[in-house]
Structure formats: structure tokens, C-alpha cells
Short mmCIF file of C-alpha atoms in Angstrom, two decimals:
data_model
loop_
_atom_site.label_atom_id
_atom_site.label_comp_id
_atom_site.label_asym_id
_atom_site.label_seq_id
_atom_site.Cartn_x
_atom_site.Cartn_y
_atom_site.Cartn_z
CA MET A 39 -35.87 38.96 23.82
CA SER A 40 -36.48 38.35 20.10
CA GLN A 41 -39.92 38.41 18.54
CA LEU A 42 -42.03 35.61 20.00
CA LEU A 43 -44.03 33.19 17.90
CA LYS A 44 -47.79 33.27 17.84
CA GLY A 45 -49.23 31.63 20.94
CA TRP A 46 -46.05 32.18 22.99
CA VAL A 47 -45.89 34.68 25.84
CA GLU A 48 -43.00 36.61 27.38
CA ALA A 49 -42.75 35.99 31.10
CA LYS A 50 -40.48 35.78 34.10
CA LEU A 51 -39.21 32.35 35.03
CA GLY A 52 -40.92 32.95 38.39
CA ASP A 53 -44.29 33.02 36.63
CA TYR A 54 -43.71 29.40 35.67
CA LEU A 55 -41.82 28.01 38.66
CA HIS A 56 -40.33 29.07 41.96
CA LEU A 57 -37.08 28.24 43.71
CA LYS A 58 -37.30 26.83 47.22
CA ASN A 59 -34.16 27.13 49.32
CA GLY A 60 -33.06 24.33 51.62
CA PHE A 61 -32.64 24.05 55.38
CA ALA A 62 -29.51 24.89 57.36
CA PHE A 63 -28.79 21.51 58.91
CA LYS A 64 -26.06 21.73 61.56
CA SER A 65 -22.87 19.87 60.72
CA LYS A 66 -22.85 18.35 64.22
CA ASP A 67 -26.16 16.65 63.38
CA TYR A 68 -24.68 14.63 60.52
CA VAL A 69 -24.40 10.93 61.35
CA SER A 70 -23.67 7.67 59.58
CA ALA A 71 -26.52 6.16 57.59
CA SER A 72 -28.71 3.76 59.58
CA GLU A 73 -32.30 2.66 59.90
CA GLY A 74 -33.29 5.80 61.81
CA THR A 75 -31.68 8.34 59.50
CA VAL A 76 -32.48 10.14 56.24
CA PRO A 77 -30.14 11.61 53.60
CA VAL A 78 -29.44 15.33 53.27
CA ILE A 79 -28.61 16.38 49.71
CA ARG A 80 -25.75 18.88 49.39
CA ILE A 81 -24.29 20.64 46.35
CA SER A 82 -21.62 17.91 46.15
CA ASP A 83 -24.42 15.41 45.47
CA ILE A 84 -25.42 17.22 42.24
CA ASN A 85 -23.44 16.16 39.17
CA GLY A 86 -24.87 18.32 36.36
CA SER A 87 -27.57 15.94 35.15
CA THR A 88 -28.71 13.99 38.20
CA SER A 89 -28.46 14.14 41.97
CA SER A 90 -28.57 11.22 44.39
CA ASP A 91 -28.03 10.17 48.00
CA GLU A 92 -25.24 7.73 47.12
CA ARG A 93 -22.66 9.76 49.07
CA ALA A 94 -25.01 11.97 51.04
CA ASN A 95 -24.65 12.87 54.70
CA HIS A 96 -27.46 11.67 56.97
CA VAL A 97 -29.37 13.11 59.93
CA LEU A 98 -31.68 11.49 62.45
CA VAL A 99 -35.34 11.50 61.39
CA GLU A 100 -36.30 13.76 64.33
CA LYS A 101 -33.92 16.47 63.02
CA VAL A 102 -35.70 16.99 59.69
CA VAL A 103 -38.18 19.68 58.69
CA SER A 104 -40.89 18.26 56.44
CA GLU A 105 -41.24 21.28 54.14
CA PHE A 106 -37.71 20.66 52.83
CA GLU A 107 -38.40 17.10 51.71
CA ILE A 108 -37.17 16.10 48.25
CA ALA A 109 -39.21 13.82 45.99
CA GLU A 110 -37.89 11.65 43.19
CA GLY A 111 -37.79 13.73 40.00
CA ASP A 112 -37.27 17.07 41.77
CA LEU A 113 -34.88 19.38 39.92
CA LEU A 114 -32.12 20.61 42.25
CA VAL A 115 -29.60 23.40 41.68
CA ALA A 116 -26.35 24.30 43.45
CA MET A 117 -26.86 27.77 44.90
CA SER A 118 -23.29 28.67 45.86
CA GLY A 119 -19.63 27.71 45.64
CA ALA A 120 -17.47 26.59 42.74
CA THR A 121 -20.28 24.48 41.25
CA THR A 122 -22.90 27.25 41.35
CA GLY A 123 -25.62 26.67 38.75
CA LYS A 124 -25.02 22.93 38.44
CA ILE A 125 -28.35 21.11 38.20
CA GLY A 126 -29.53 17.54 38.73
CA VAL A 127 -32.79 15.59 38.71
CA TYR A 128 -33.08 13.69 41.99
CA ILE A 129 -32.95 9.91 41.47
CA GLY A 130 -32.08 8.76 45.01
CA ASN A 131 -33.96 7.23 47.90
CA THR A 132 -36.82 9.05 49.53
CA PRO A 133 -37.54 10.66 51.86
CA ALA A 134 -34.53 12.96 51.46
CA TYR A 135 -34.02 16.59 52.43
CA GLN A 136 -32.27 19.57 50.85
CA ASN A 137 -29.37 21.39 52.47
CA GLN A 138 -29.55 25.20 52.60
CA ARG A 139 -27.11 25.61 49.67
CA VAL A 140 -29.33 23.45 47.47
CA GLY A 141 -32.35 24.95 45.73
CA SER A 142 -35.33 23.00 44.42
CA LEU A 143 -36.94 24.35 41.24
CA LYS A 144 -40.63 23.64 41.68
CA LEU A 145 -43.42 24.21 39.17
CA ASN A 146 -46.02 26.71 40.35
CA ALA A 147 -48.74 24.30 39.23
CA SER A 148 -47.43 20.84 38.32
CA SER A 149 -50.82 19.70 36.99
CA LEU A 150 -50.79 22.55 34.45
CA SER A 151 -47.14 22.26 33.38
CA SER A 152 -44.63 19.82 31.92
CA ILE A 153 -41.87 18.55 34.20
CA GLY A 154 -39.83 17.56 31.17
CA PHE A 155 -40.19 21.08 29.74
CA ARG A 156 -39.01 22.54 33.06
CA ASN A 157 -35.94 20.30 33.10
CA HIS A 158 -34.92 21.12 29.53
CA LEU A 159 -35.64 24.82 30.07
CA ILE A 160 -33.37 25.03 33.11
CA LYS A 161 -30.63 23.13 31.30
CA TYR A 162 -30.91 25.67 28.48
CA LEU A 163 -30.81 28.54 30.99
CA SER A 164 -27.77 27.19 32.90
CA PRO A 165 -25.32 29.61 31.19
CA THR A 166 -27.65 32.51 32.03
CA ILE A 167 -27.92 31.35 35.63
CA LEU A 168 -24.13 31.27 35.89
CA LYS A 169 -23.91 34.84 34.57
CA ILE A 170 -26.21 36.17 37.28
CA ALA A 171 -24.24 34.44 40.05
CA TYR A 172 -22.52 36.93 42.30
CA GLY A 173 -19.82 36.83 44.95
CA GLY A 174 -16.51 36.58 43.08
CA ALA A 175 -14.45 33.58 44.21
CA GLN A 176 -17.51 32.05 45.89
CA PRO A 177 -20.47 32.86 43.58
CA ASN A 178 -24.02 32.64 44.86
CA ILE A 179 -27.44 32.59 43.24
CA SER A 180 -30.52 34.06 44.85
CA ALA A 181 -34.07 32.82 44.33
CA SER A 182 -35.08 36.23 43.00
CA GLY A 183 -32.15 36.22 40.58
CA ILE A 184 -33.38 32.99 38.99
CA GLU A 185 -37.07 33.86 39.10
CA ASN A 186 -36.49 37.22 37.35
CA ILE A 187 -34.90 35.65 34.25
CA ASN A 188 -36.91 36.56 31.13
CA ILE A 189 -38.19 33.59 29.15
CA GLY A 190 -40.60 32.75 26.37
CA ILE A 191 -43.34 30.27 27.26
CA PRO A 192 -44.99 28.25 24.46
CA PRO A 193 -48.49 26.75 24.65
CA LEU A 194 -48.68 23.60 26.79
CA ALA A 195 -49.34 21.38 23.79
CA GLU A 196 -46.22 22.74 22.09
CA GLN A 197 -44.26 22.25 25.33
CA ASN A 198 -45.12 18.57 25.16
CA ARG A 199 -44.03 18.37 21.52
CA ILE A 200 -40.75 20.12 22.38
CA VAL A 201 -40.08 17.68 25.24
CA GLU A 202 -40.76 14.66 23.05
CA LYS A 203 -38.41 15.91 20.33
CA LEU A 204 -35.67 16.99 22.77
CA ASP A 205 -35.79 13.63 24.55
CA GLU A 206 -35.30 11.91 21.20
CA VAL A 207 -32.54 14.16 19.83
CA LEU A 208 -30.59 14.64 23.07
CA ALA A 209 -30.64 10.88 23.70
CA GLN A 210 -28.77 10.50 20.42
CA VAL A 211 -26.32 13.22 21.46
CA ASP A 212 -25.81 11.49 24.83
CA THR A 213 -25.04 8.22 23.02
CA ILE A 214 -22.39 9.96 20.92
CA LYS A 215 -20.98 11.65 24.02
CA ALA A 216 -20.82 8.34 25.93
CA ARG A 217 -18.91 6.72 23.07
CA LEU A 218 -16.48 9.63 22.93
CA ASP A 219 -16.04 9.48 26.72
CA ASP A 220 -15.02 5.80 26.40
CA ILE A 221 -12.15 6.52 24.01
CA PRO A 222 -9.60 7.91 26.55
CA ALA A 223 -9.80 4.66 28.54
CA ILE A 224 -9.32 2.67 25.32
CA LEU A 225 -6.28 4.79 24.44
CA LYS A 226 -4.89 4.28 27.94
CA ARG A 227 -5.10 0.51 27.47
CA PHE A 228 -3.57 0.85 24.01
CA ARG A 229 -0.58 2.78 25.36
CA GLN A 230 -0.07 0.23 28.13
CA SER A 231 -0.19 -2.64 25.62
CA VAL A 232 2.45 -0.84 23.53
CA LEU A 233 4.69 -0.47 26.61
CA THR A 234 4.20 -4.13 27.53
CA ALA A 235 5.09 -5.22 23.99
CA ALA A 236 8.10 -2.90 24.05
CA VAL A 237 9.75 -4.24 27.20
CA SER A 238 8.96 -7.87 26.34
CA GLY A 239 10.52 -7.63 22.87
CA LYS A 240 7.21 -8.35 21.09
CA LEU A 241 7.21 -4.90 19.50
CA THR A 242 10.38 -5.60 17.53
CA GLU A 243 9.85 -9.28 16.65
CA GLU A 244 9.39 -8.45 12.96
CA TRP A 245 12.34 -6.03 13.00
CA ARG A 246 14.49 -8.69 14.75
CA GLY A 247 13.30 -11.50 12.46
CA THR A 248 12.78 -13.93 15.34
CA ASP A 249 10.70 -14.31 18.50
CA GLU A 250 13.90 -15.03 20.46
CA LEU A 251 15.34 -12.13 22.48
CA VAL A 252 18.78 -12.00 20.93
CA ASP A 253 21.42 -10.53 23.27
CA TRP A 254 18.80 -9.20 25.72
CA GLN A 255 19.82 -9.04 29.38
CA VAL A 256 18.17 -8.48 32.73
CA ILE A 257 20.22 -6.02 34.76
CA LYS A 258 19.80 -3.79 37.77
CA LEU A 259 18.65 -0.20 37.19
CA GLY A 260 21.78 0.78 39.08
CA SER A 261 23.83 -0.54 36.13
CA ILE A 262 22.26 2.12 33.92
CA VAL A 263 21.87 5.00 36.40
CA HIS A 264 25.22 6.58 37.27
CA ALA A 265 23.91 8.82 40.07
CA ILE A 266 20.74 10.00 41.79
CA GLU A 267 20.36 13.63 42.83
CA ALA A 268 17.76 15.14 45.17
CA GLY A 269 16.96 18.63 46.36
CA LYS A 270 15.88 20.00 49.72
CA ASN A 271 12.69 20.55 51.65
CA LEU A 272 12.45 24.34 51.87
CA LYS A 273 9.69 26.63 53.09
CA CYS A 274 8.43 28.54 50.05
CA ILE A 275 5.80 30.97 48.82
CA GLU A 276 2.96 28.87 47.41
CA ILE A 277 2.96 30.37 43.90
CA PRO A 278 5.12 29.63 40.83
CA PRO A 279 8.13 31.95 40.40
CA GLU A 280 7.90 34.67 37.77
CA ASN A 281 10.52 36.40 35.63
CA ASP A 282 13.91 36.07 37.35
CA ASP A 283 12.54 34.64 40.61
CA HIS A 284 13.82 31.25 41.75
CA GLY A 285 11.75 28.34 42.94
CA ILE A 286 11.41 24.65 43.68
CA ILE A 287 9.24 22.05 41.96
CA LYS A 288 6.37 20.14 43.57
CA ILE A 289 5.84 16.41 43.07
CA SER A 290 2.85 17.33 40.88
CA ALA A 291 5.37 18.74 38.36
CA VAL A 292 6.37 15.16 37.51
CA THR A 293 3.13 13.33 38.27
CA TRP A 294 1.17 13.21 35.02
CA GLY A 295 3.72 12.03 32.46
CA VAL A 296 4.77 15.50 31.27
CA TYR A 297 7.01 17.95 33.11
CA ASP A 298 4.87 20.88 34.30
CA GLU A 299 6.98 23.74 35.63
CA GLU A 300 3.87 25.66 36.70
CA GLN A 301 3.61 23.13 39.52
CA SER A 302 6.23 24.92 41.57
CA LYS A 303 6.79 27.28 44.52
CA THR A 304 8.81 30.46 44.87
CA LEU A 305 11.84 30.55 47.16
CA PRO A 306 11.73 33.46 49.64
CA SER A 307 15.38 34.21 48.84
CA GLU A 308 17.54 33.53 45.79
CA ASP A 309 20.34 32.57 48.20
CA LEU A 310 18.48 29.33 48.94
CA PHE A 311 18.74 28.20 45.33
CA ILE A 312 21.20 25.34 44.78
CA GLU A 313 22.66 25.73 41.30
CA SER A 314 23.77 22.09 41.09
CA ARG A 315 20.15 21.05 41.57
CA ARG A 316 18.76 23.30 38.82
CA ILE A 317 16.23 21.67 36.46
CA ASN A 318 17.66 21.48 32.94
CA VAL A 319 16.39 20.35 29.55
CA GLY A 320 16.95 16.60 29.20
CA ASP A 321 16.70 15.81 32.92
CA PHE A 322 15.13 12.46 33.84
CA LEU A 323 12.91 13.07 36.90
CA ILE A 324 10.72 10.89 39.11
CA SER A 325 8.94 11.38 42.43
CA ARG A 326 10.23 9.34 45.38
CA ALA A 327 7.01 10.05 47.34
CA ASN A 328 3.46 9.99 46.01
CA THR A 329 0.32 7.86 45.96
CA ILE A 330 0.93 4.21 45.11
CA GLU A 331 -0.44 4.71 41.57
CA LEU A 332 1.76 7.73 40.83
CA LEU A 333 4.94 6.95 42.74
CA GLY A 334 8.00 6.79 40.50
CA ASN A 335 6.26 7.98 37.34
CA PRO A 336 9.04 9.31 35.07
CA VAL A 337 9.25 12.48 32.99
CA ILE A 338 11.97 13.73 30.68
CA VAL A 339 12.22 17.54 30.69
CA HIS A 340 11.80 18.98 27.19
CA GLN A 341 11.44 22.69 27.96
CA VAL A 342 12.60 25.01 30.75
CA THR A 343 11.56 28.66 31.16
CA LYS A 344 11.80 29.08 34.95
CA ASN A 345 14.62 29.01 37.49
CA LEU A 346 13.64 25.85 39.33
CA MET A 347 15.49 23.29 41.44
CA LEU A 348 14.78 19.79 42.67
CA SER A 349 12.83 19.25 45.87
CA ASP A 350 13.57 16.54 48.39
CA LYS A 351 10.71 14.44 46.95
CA VAL A 352 11.77 14.68 43.29
CA LEU A 353 14.82 12.74 42.15
CA ARG A 354 17.01 13.27 39.09
CA LEU A 355 18.41 10.05 37.62
CA VAL A 356 21.71 10.60 35.81
CA MET A 357 22.35 8.23 32.88
CA ARG A 358 23.31 8.14 29.20
CA GLU A 359 20.97 10.22 26.99
CA GLU A 360 20.16 7.17 24.84
CA ASP A 361 19.06 5.18 27.91
CA LYS A 362 16.59 7.75 29.23
CA PRO A 363 13.71 6.92 26.82
CA TRP A 364 14.21 3.19 27.45
CA VAL A 365 14.12 3.54 31.24
CA SER A 366 11.05 5.77 30.90
CA ILE A 367 9.31 3.11 28.79
CA PHE A 368 10.09 0.39 31.32
CA LEU A 369 9.05 2.35 34.43
CA ARG A 370 5.71 3.21 32.79
CA SER A 371 5.04 -0.41 31.77
CA THR A 372 3.08 -2.91 33.86
CA ASN A 373 6.33 -4.67 34.83
CA GLY A 374 7.96 -1.40 35.80
CA ARG A 375 4.97 -0.30 37.88
CA HIS A 376 5.07 -3.64 39.70
CA GLU A 377 8.78 -3.18 40.48
CA ILE A 378 8.14 0.33 41.86
CA GLU A 379 5.05 -0.56 43.88
CA SER A 380 6.52 -3.75 45.35
CA ARG A 381 9.52 -1.81 46.66
CA SER A 382 7.52 1.11 48.08
CA THR A 383 7.22 1.69 51.81
CA GLY A 384 4.87 3.61 54.07
CA ASN A 385 1.86 3.00 56.26
CA GLN A 386 -0.65 4.89 54.13
CA MET A 387 -1.62 4.19 50.52
CA SER A 388 -2.18 7.94 50.07
CA MET A 389 1.57 8.58 50.40
CA ARG A 390 4.16 5.94 49.63
CA ASN A 391 7.95 6.23 49.34
CA ILE A 392 10.74 4.50 47.48
CA GLY A 393 14.34 4.76 48.65
CA GLN A 394 17.28 5.28 46.31
CA LYS A 395 18.76 1.88 47.15
CA ALA A 396 15.47 0.11 46.41
CA LEU A 397 15.11 2.08 43.18
CA LEU A 398 18.56 1.13 41.92
CA ASP A 399 17.89 -2.54 42.78
CA ILE A 400 15.02 -2.77 40.26
CA ASP A 401 15.47 -5.47 37.61
CA ILE A 402 15.17 -4.04 34.11
CA PRO A 403 15.38 -5.80 30.73
CA LYS A 404 18.05 -4.35 28.45
CA ALA A 405 17.96 -4.75 24.65
CA PRO A 406 21.00 -4.15 22.46
CA ASP A 407 21.45 -0.46 21.65
CA THR A 408 20.28 -0.76 18.02
CA GLU A 409 17.11 -2.62 19.01
CA GLN A 410 16.55 -0.33 21.96
CA LYS A 411 16.65 2.63 19.57
CA GLU A 412 14.11 0.93 17.28
CA ILE A 413 11.80 0.19 20.22
CA VAL A 414 11.92 3.85 21.33
CA ARG A 415 11.12 4.94 17.75
CA LEU A 416 8.11 2.61 17.52
CA VAL A 417 6.77 3.59 20.95
CA ASP A 418 7.05 7.27 20.02
CA GLN A 419 5.25 6.55 16.76
CA TYR A 420 2.37 4.67 18.40
CA PHE A 421 2.07 7.19 21.23
CA SER A 422 2.02 10.05 18.73
CA PHE A 423 -0.82 8.28 16.93
CA ALA A 424 -2.72 7.92 20.23
CA ASP A 425 -2.06 11.57 21.10
CA THR A 426 -3.51 12.66 17.76
CA ILE A 427 -6.67 10.64 18.34
CA GLU A 428 -6.96 12.01 21.87
CA ALA A 429 -6.72 15.59 20.61
CA GLN A 430 -9.39 14.88 18.01
CA VAL A 431 -11.64 13.34 20.67
CA LYS A 432 -11.32 16.44 22.86
CA LYS A 433 -12.34 18.64 19.93
CA ALA A 434 -15.27 16.33 19.17
CA GLN A 435 -16.37 16.38 22.83
CA LYS A 436 -16.36 20.16 22.79
CA ARG A 437 -18.44 20.19 19.59
CA VAL A 438 -20.93 17.76 21.13
CA ASP A 439 -21.23 19.92 24.26
CA ASN A 440 -21.89 22.94 22.04
CA LEU A 441 -24.35 20.89 19.99
CA THR A 442 -26.49 20.19 23.07
CA GLN A 443 -26.79 23.90 23.87
CA SER A 444 -27.43 24.69 20.20
CA ILE A 445 -30.31 22.18 20.06
CA LEU A 446 -31.78 23.57 23.29
CA ALA A 447 -31.53 27.13 21.96
CA LYS A 448 -33.33 26.09 18.79
CA ALA A 449 -36.08 24.47 20.87
CA PHE A 450 -36.66 27.56 23.00
CA ARG A 451 -36.75 29.83 19.95
CA GLY A 452 -39.63 27.70 18.69
CA GLU A 453 -37.63 26.26 15.78
CA LEU A 454 -37.42 22.59 16.75
CA VAL A 455 -41.06 21.50 16.33
CA PRO A 456 -43.93 22.87 14.21
CA GLN A 457 -46.48 25.26 15.71
CA ASP A 458 -50.18 24.44 15.72
CA PRO A 459 -52.60 27.41 15.43
CA ASN A 460 -55.19 25.38 17.36
CA ASP A 461 -53.03 25.27 20.51
CA GLU A 462 -54.36 27.24 23.45
CA PRO A 463 -52.18 30.41 23.76
CA ALA A 464 -49.64 30.36 26.58
CA ASP A 465 -51.01 33.56 28.19
CA LYS A 466 -54.16 31.68 29.17
CA LEU A 467 -52.01 28.88 30.60
CA LEU A 468 -50.04 31.35 32.72
CA LYS A 469 -53.28 32.87 34.07
CA ARG A 470 -54.45 29.43 35.20
CA ILE A 471 -51.02 28.73 36.72
CA ALA A 472 -51.14 32.03 38.63
CA GLN A 473 -54.62 31.27 39.94
CA ALA A 474 -53.60 27.74 40.95
CA ARG A 475 -50.60 29.12 42.83
CA ILE A 476 -52.80 31.62 44.74
CA GLU A 477 -55.17 28.83 45.72
CA ALA A 478 -52.29 26.51 46.74
CA GLU A 479 -50.72 29.24 48.89
CA ALA A 480 -54.08 29.95 50.53
CA LEU A 481 -54.54 26.26 51.34
CA ALA A 482 -51.01 26.03 52.74
CA LYS A 483 -51.59 29.13 54.86
CA ALA A 484 -54.88 27.73 56.16
CA ALA A 485 -53.27 24.37 56.96
CA LYS A 486 -50.44 26.11 58.82
CA LYS A 487 -52.94 28.20 60.81
CA SER A 488 -54.98 25.09 61.62
CA GLU A 489 -51.88 23.28 62.86
CA ALA A 490 -50.92 26.27 65.03
CA ASP A 491 -54.48 26.44 66.46
CA LYS A 492 -54.34 22.75 67.35
CA LYS A 493 -51.03 23.21 69.16
CA ARG A 494 -52.39 26.21 71.11
CA ALA A 495 -55.54 24.27 72.04
CA ALA A 496 -53.53 21.28 73.18
CA LYS A 497 -51.27 23.51 75.24
CA LYS A 498 -54.27 25.25 76.82
CA ALA A 499 -55.94 21.93 77.63
CA SER A 500 -52.84 20.63 79.39
CA ALA A 501 -52.40 23.80 81.46
#
């Protein structure tokens, strides 16, 4: 630890707070929320800044253990799993109770400490907490691991100044972050408006010189698509093929608007590979089975580095090269999505299907080739503009995330607010906190003993 400022003291995090583990509620005890139940907060209920009971499991009141009760404002931390180290201030209904994989970071003496300082300190220490997690694929954090982290503690008066300044500065950062987070949704609406204008002819009104759709037609998709090809459903090794291995694509390879050949599986034998169903550059692919929102989303393959073939759920539409971008524009537009969704079948919204006959029966507007080419050019231009903004937003979001940690680091080096030589030194504060903790533990022990004595006396009297 670097040289501490005057009035600060080097300490263990456990000198300032302690981590209380939760209770191992049995999964069979979880019930639907009702008047006689209380929420149990799990790691999935912690989102990185807050935690709540909005989606919490519940247990009957008689199943709870009072010492694991959560109060509003408690700072919770995920103790294991993929989200290890994620924190959240509890803002849900009370009473609520903590699951065994949830830790509660409690001040050793709340009357002598700042809750706001604790919250900012733990947020600053989150990267350190993640580093001490152990367990490989399923990392875990122990109470001792957290409590043994070395920290610098400023005087209480300076803690309060730090909290006030951090609340002010980080609120501004959060405002910037919220505005940046809104931009992807705005860009999504922009892209959809471009597609709508494209297939309605609005996009090329100026180019055409009239609002009339000159020589436009409405035809069946089957008039454009010469053939539809599909692969097979084969049992595979659930990893992408490497080097000269052969494989088959998953529906997720064509789900998100860009062909992703890493979303694939390896065939157990090269003999199973069907050469006529090989994925090639320029292929127009869609899924014939997916969720209702993703069914039929098109991709045009721009790069191939693996030996992959179609699966039974991914179709290749064979058509003229110049028609592929136009069909892609239409199927991604609001009108195209309606055509796909209205023709889908299946009992569950989580997995819908569209048959080849229904697909080819879709009505699609068709502009003259010269105008169609101009529409494709304009869509590419506008989408490229949106992609550039999106890339810049991602960079800005990363800088803002780094800015938050940079501001916190500055605060806990004592560089964010001025020091006051009249502040009581932090070592005296820690001594009072230690004494308060000893007294609190003694009272808790006495109360526990008194409760046990009452139970023994009651049992003896009833004998």
C-alpha cells in the first residue's frame, strides 16, 4: 500500500466491517409469493448496483431464521458462481432473507461509520474481490478473503466529505452512462425506419423524382427464389470444428444479423459431410425454426474459414446475386417480419417454424433493378453510418466505466477532497469501532444465553 496521508490508518477491511454469510434454504421450501411468505434473496437478485425481491423466490414465514434477515440499505455480494463479486444495495420489501450464496457486508459499528463510505469502498474494491475469488470455473469468495483485504481508512469527517463528493460526481457519470445506454435503442429504431422507407419506396422518392412507385410490383418470394436447400439433423460434438475438421451450423449462426461460423458443431466423421450443402461465401441463409422474434432473420455470408454445412433448421435461399440484398432488406423490415410471423406455426412462442411453401408464398414488393440497386446503396450507407456511431458509443461506454473506477481510486488515495488537520485521526475511530464490536458481541452472546435459559426453564416446567 502506498504512503498514507496524515490522519489515515492502514487496516484490514475486517477491522471496518464483517461479512455475514446467508442461510442454506432448501429448494423444496421455495413457494409462490403469498401473504404468509417472505422473499429469499439469491445471487441472481443482485444486479451490480442494487438488489431487490422483484423476482425472488419465497419461503413460508415459519421457515426463516431471524439472524439472516435483510434490511433496506444492506449491501449484498454474490459469493459464488459466474457473478462472484457482484454487489447490490438492497431496495426491496422487508422482511427479506439472504440465501447462503449471498453475503451481507455489515459495518462493525454503524453508529461510528458511514454507510455511504462503505458502499463506495466496496465498489472500488470489486476488482480486488474478483481477484481473490477461487474455484476456477465456479469461483467462490470466503468471508476471510474479503475481510483480509488491506485498505486505508480516512478520518470519519473525511469519509463524509468523500461520500458527498462521490455522490455528486458519480451521479454525473451515471447520467452520461444512461444517455449512452439509450443510444443503441435509438439506432435500432433508426435502422428499422430506414428499412421501412426502403421497401415502401420513400427512400428513393428524390432519386425517382416522384412519390409514385413507377414500375413497382408486388410478387411472391417464390418468383425471386429459384430453390431452397436444407441440411440434416445430425448428432455432433458440441464444439466448433478446428483446422480441417468438418461441422454443421447452429441456428444461432444466422440469428443476429451477421453470419457467425463459431456457432457450429463438429461432425464425428467427415463422411457425414454433404458437399452440396457446404456453406459458401455469398450464401443467403435464414433459420426455419427459432423464437418468434428471430425466426427467418436473414444473413448473407461474407467470409468462410471453416468446413461447415447447413443443418435441417437453416435454409439456403438460391436467387440472383443482385436480389439477395433486396430480399434481406425486406425480410428485416416491419412488413417482412409481419409476413414471417403471420405464417409461422407451432404451439410454443419459444420455438416457431416456417415451412418452405409458406416462405415462398410471402408477398414482396419489387422495384425496378436500377432503383433496387439505389435502395441497397442507400441502406448500406445509412447502416454504415449507424454502425460507426454504435462503435463510437461502445468505446465511450468503456471509457465511462473506466472513469468510474478512476474516480473511486482517486477518492481512496485521498486525492478527491481536501484533508483537514483538525479531523480526528482514523486510528482512534478504529479503536472505538473495535470496542463497540466487542460490546455488541457480548450483548448478542448474553441474549442468546438468556434465550437458551428460558427454553430450558420452560422445558423443565412442562416436564
